[in-house]
PDB file of C-alpha atoms in Angstrom:
ATOM      1  CA  MET A   1      21.005  16.477  15.955  1.00  0.00           C
ATOM      2  CA  ILE A   2      19.194  13.197  15.275  1.00  0.00           C
ATOM      3  CA  LYS A   3      16.903  11.595  17.850  1.00  0.00           C
ATOM      4  CA  TYR A   4      14.826   8.397  17.830  1.00  0.00           C
ATOM      5  CA  THR A   5      11.605   7.162  19.414  1.00  0.00           C
ATOM      6  CA  GLU A   6      10.676   3.739  20.738  1.00  0.00           C
ATOM      7  CA  ASP A   7       7.977   3.773  18.030  1.00  0.00           C
ATOM      8  CA  HIS A   8      10.789   3.639  15.419  1.00  0.00           C
ATOM      9  CA  GLU A   9      10.634   7.203  14.152  1.00  0.00           C
ATOM     10  CA  TRP A  10      13.703   9.382  13.653  1.00  0.00           C
ATOM     11  CA  LEU A  11      13.901  13.168  13.876  1.00  0.00           C
ATOM     12  CA  LYS A  12      16.582  15.371  12.405  1.00  0.00           C
ATOM     13  CA  VAL A  13      16.409  18.633  14.322  1.00  0.00           C
ATOM     14  CA  GLU A  14      17.586  21.869  12.714  1.00  0.00           C
ATOM     15  CA  GLY A  15      16.741  24.940  14.782  1.00  0.00           C
ATOM     16  CA  ASP A  16      13.046  24.684  15.675  1.00  0.00           C
ATOM     17  CA  ILE A  17      12.177  22.394  12.740  1.00  0.00           C
ATOM     18  CA  ALA A  18      12.363  18.599  12.896  1.00  0.00           C
ATOM     19  CA  THR A  19      12.224  16.338   9.853  1.00  0.00           C
ATOM     20  CA  VAL A  20      10.515  13.043  10.756  1.00  0.00           C
ATOM     21  CA  GLY A  21      10.637   9.602   9.155  1.00  0.00           C
ATOM     22  CA  ILE A  22      10.663   5.923   9.984  1.00  0.00           C
ATOM     23  CA  THR A  23      13.858   4.111  10.873  1.00  0.00           C
ATOM     24  CA  VAL A  24      15.691   1.455   8.896  1.00  0.00           C
ATOM     25  CA  HIS A  25      14.556  -1.043  11.550  1.00  0.00           C
ATOM     26  CA  ALA A  26      10.911  -0.056  11.000  1.00  0.00           C
ATOM     27  CA  GLN A  27      11.043  -0.380   7.234  1.00  0.00           C
ATOM     28  CA  ASP A  28      12.839  -3.738   7.556  1.00  0.00           C
ATOM     29  CA  ALA A  29      10.031  -4.981   9.815  1.00  0.00           C
ATOM     30  CA  LEU A  30       7.293  -3.635   7.534  1.00  0.00           C
ATOM     31  CA  GLY A  31       8.653  -4.910   4.249  1.00  0.00           C
ATOM     32  CA  ASP A  32       7.778  -3.249   0.951  1.00  0.00           C
ATOM     33  CA  VAL A  33       5.926   0.007   1.650  1.00  0.00           C
ATOM     34  CA  VAL A  34       3.014   0.492  -0.763  1.00  0.00           C
ATOM     35  CA  TYR A  35       1.136   3.494   0.704  1.00  0.00           C
ATOM     36  CA  VAL A  36       1.668   6.367   3.108  1.00  0.00           C
ATOM     37  CA  ASP A  37      -0.911   8.662   4.668  1.00  0.00           C
ATOM     38  CA  LEU A  38       0.734  11.940   5.635  1.00  0.00           C
ATOM     39  CA  PRO A  39      -0.567  14.610   8.021  1.00  0.00           C
ATOM     40  CA  GLU A  40      -2.138  17.825   6.831  1.00  0.00           C
ATOM     41  CA  VAL A  41       0.174  20.852   6.560  1.00  0.00           C
ATOM     42  CA  GLY A  42      -0.774  23.394   9.216  1.00  0.00           C
ATOM     43  CA  LYS A  43      -2.176  20.781  11.593  1.00  0.00           C
ATOM     44  CA  THR A  44      -0.943  20.993  15.181  1.00  0.00           C
ATOM     45  CA  LEU A  45      -0.501  17.678  16.938  1.00  0.00           C
ATOM     46  CA  ALA A  46       0.456  16.654  20.449  1.00  0.00           C
ATOM     47  CA  GLN A  47       3.354  14.345  21.180  1.00  0.00           C
ATOM     48  CA  LYS A  48       2.323  10.685  20.575  1.00  0.00           C
ATOM     49  CA  ASP A  49      -0.692  11.654  18.403  1.00  0.00           C
ATOM     50  CA  VAL A  50      -1.062   9.563  15.253  1.00  0.00           C
ATOM     51  CA  ALA A  51       0.386  11.707  12.472  1.00  0.00           C
ATOM     52  CA  GLY A  52       0.055   9.265   9.603  1.00  0.00           C
ATOM     53  CA  VAL A  53      -0.016   5.678   8.468  1.00  0.00           C
ATOM     54  CA  VAL A  54       2.432   3.544   6.548  1.00  0.00           C
ATOM     55  CA  GLU A  55       1.134   0.442   4.791  1.00  0.00           C
ATOM     56  CA  SER A  56       3.233  -2.390   3.439  1.00  0.00           C
ATOM     57  CA  VAL A  57       2.602  -5.733   1.828  1.00  0.00           C
ATOM     58  CA  LYS A  58       2.805  -7.231   5.358  1.00  0.00           C
ATOM     59  CA  ALA A  59       1.091  -4.738   7.660  1.00  0.00           C
ATOM     60  CA  ALA A  60      -0.100  -1.231   8.385  1.00  0.00           C
ATOM     61  CA  ALA A  61       1.468   0.854  11.127  1.00  0.00           C
ATOM     62  CA  ASP A  62       0.740   4.239  12.630  1.00  0.00           C
ATOM     63  CA  VAL A  63       3.365   6.965  12.456  1.00  0.00           C
ATOM     64  CA  TYR A  64       3.343   8.893  15.720  1.00  0.00           C
ATOM     65  CA  MET A  65       4.193  12.508  16.429  1.00  0.00           C
ATOM     66  CA  PRO A  66       7.552  12.268  18.212  1.00  0.00           C
ATOM     67  CA  VAL A  67       7.213  15.813  19.589  1.00  0.00           C
ATOM     68  CA  ALA A  68       4.382  18.319  19.785  1.00  0.00           C
ATOM     69  CA  GLY A  69       4.206  20.887  17.040  1.00  0.00           C
ATOM     70  CA  GLU A  70       2.761  22.136  13.778  1.00  0.00           C
ATOM     71  CA  VAL A  71       3.233  20.228  10.544  1.00  0.00           C
ATOM     72  CA  THR A  72       4.997  22.629   8.162  1.00  0.00           C
ATOM     73  CA  GLU A  73       5.650  20.353   5.178  1.00  0.00           C
ATOM     74  CA  VAL A  74       4.961  16.833   3.938  1.00  0.00           C
ATOM     75  CA  ASN A  75       7.031  14.782   1.530  1.00  0.00           C
ATOM     76  CA  GLU A  76       4.932  14.725  -1.645  1.00  0.00           C
ATOM     77  CA  ALA A  77       7.629  12.605  -3.353  1.00  0.00           C
ATOM     78  CA  LEU A  78       6.991   9.909  -0.732  1.00  0.00           C
ATOM     79  CA  ARG A  79       3.252  10.083  -1.350  1.00  0.00           C
ATOM     80  CA  ALA A  80       3.938   9.559  -5.072  1.00  0.00           C
ATOM     81  CA  ASP A  81       6.572   6.841  -4.501  1.00  0.00           C
ATOM     82  CA  PRO A  82       6.053   5.114  -1.121  1.00  0.00           C
ATOM     83  CA  ALA A  83       9.007   2.790  -1.837  1.00  0.00           C
ATOM     84  CA  LEU A  84      11.290   5.700  -0.859  1.00  0.00           C
ATOM     85  CA  ALA A  85      10.512   4.675   2.737  1.00  0.00           C
ATOM     86  CA  ASN A  86      12.362   1.427   1.960  1.00  0.00           C
ATOM     87  CA  THR A  87      15.141   2.593  -0.330  1.00  0.00           C
ATOM     88  CA  ASP A  88      16.145   5.731   1.620  1.00  0.00           C
ATOM     89  CA  PRO A  89      14.236   5.803   4.951  1.00  0.00           C
ATOM     90  CA  THR A  90      16.554   8.321   6.616  1.00  0.00           C
ATOM     91  CA  GLY A  91      16.963  10.533   3.556  1.00  0.00           C
ATOM     92  CA  ALA A  92      14.588  10.981   0.603  1.00  0.00           C
ATOM     93  CA  GLY A  93      11.988   8.816   2.382  1.00  0.00           C
ATOM     94  CA  TRP A  94      11.252  11.357   5.147  1.00  0.00           C
ATOM     95  CA  PHE A  95       7.561  11.794   6.031  1.00  0.00           C
ATOM     96  CA  PHE A  96       6.959  15.327   7.308  1.00  0.00           C
ATOM     97  CA  LYS A  97       8.489  18.374   8.963  1.00  0.00           C
ATOM     98  CA  VAL A  98       7.239  19.841  12.203  1.00  0.00           C
ATOM     99  CA  LYS A  99       7.838  23.155  13.963  1.00  0.00           C
ATOM    100  CA  LEU A 100       8.596  22.239  17.569  1.00  0.00           C
ATOM    101  CA  SER A 101       6.308  23.699  20.195  1.00  0.00           C
ATOM    102  CA  ASP A 102       8.277  22.293  23.161  1.00  0.00           C
ATOM    103  CA  ALA A 103      11.947  21.560  22.447  1.00  0.00           C
ATOM    104  CA  SER A 104      12.352  20.087  25.948  1.00  0.00           C
ATOM    105  CA  GLN A 105      10.474  17.000  24.683  1.00  0.00           C
ATOM    106  CA  LEU A 106      13.597  16.121  22.693  1.00  0.00           C
ATOM    107  CA  ASP A 107      15.423  15.375  25.955  1.00  0.00           C
ATOM    108  CA  ALA A 108      13.339  12.232  26.543  1.00  0.00           C
ATOM    109  CA  LEU A 109      14.063  10.783  23.090  1.00  0.00           C
ATOM    110  CA  LEU A 110      16.828   8.301  22.314  1.00  0.00           C
ATOM    111  CA  ASP A 111      20.203   8.971  20.761  1.00  0.00           C
ATOM    112  CA  GLU A 112      21.477   6.605  18.053  1.00  0.00           C
ATOM    113  CA  THR A 113      23.307   4.260  20.440  1.00  0.00           C
ATOM    114  CA  ALA A 114      20.325   3.937  22.787  1.00  0.00           C
ATOM    115  CA  TYR A 115      17.952   3.419  19.853  1.00  0.00           C
ATOM    116  CA  ASN A 116      20.108   0.725  18.276  1.00  0.00           C
ATOM    117  CA  THR A 117      20.202  -1.132  21.601  1.00  0.00           C
ATOM    118  CA  PHE A 118      16.424  -0.767  21.974  1.00  0.00           C
ATOM    119  CA  ALA A 119      15.740  -1.896  18.371  1.00  0.00           C
ATOM    120  CA  ALA A 120      18.002  -4.927  18.717  1.00  0.00           C
ATOM    121  CA  ASN A 121      15.980  -6.108  21.712  1.00  0.00           C
ATOM    122  CA  ASN A 122      12.450  -5.339  20.471  1.00  0.00           C
TER     123      ASN A 122
END
């Protein structure tokens, strides 16, 4: 299951683990990504907490926690090659994985159709 936030993050949920990254729309808006700051593994964050930062040649933007949980893994390949956020934002350019602490929070997130409509208008 893939869900989206109005802050332009995507989550791919498998069991109680969600892989999180930025959307194609977000990376288009940012331009060439030059740096990412990823959360610390083992850190527990609340929904909407700032989990990291993505910096591009145009701007810097916070990456928010789409759901509450514990960070279980970060994408070290992305840290080494931030351009992965541009070339494969929904694949190899993922940011971190989180163990969900409240799966019911997923219900308030957008599906792909709703996100695409939102992104087209914002």
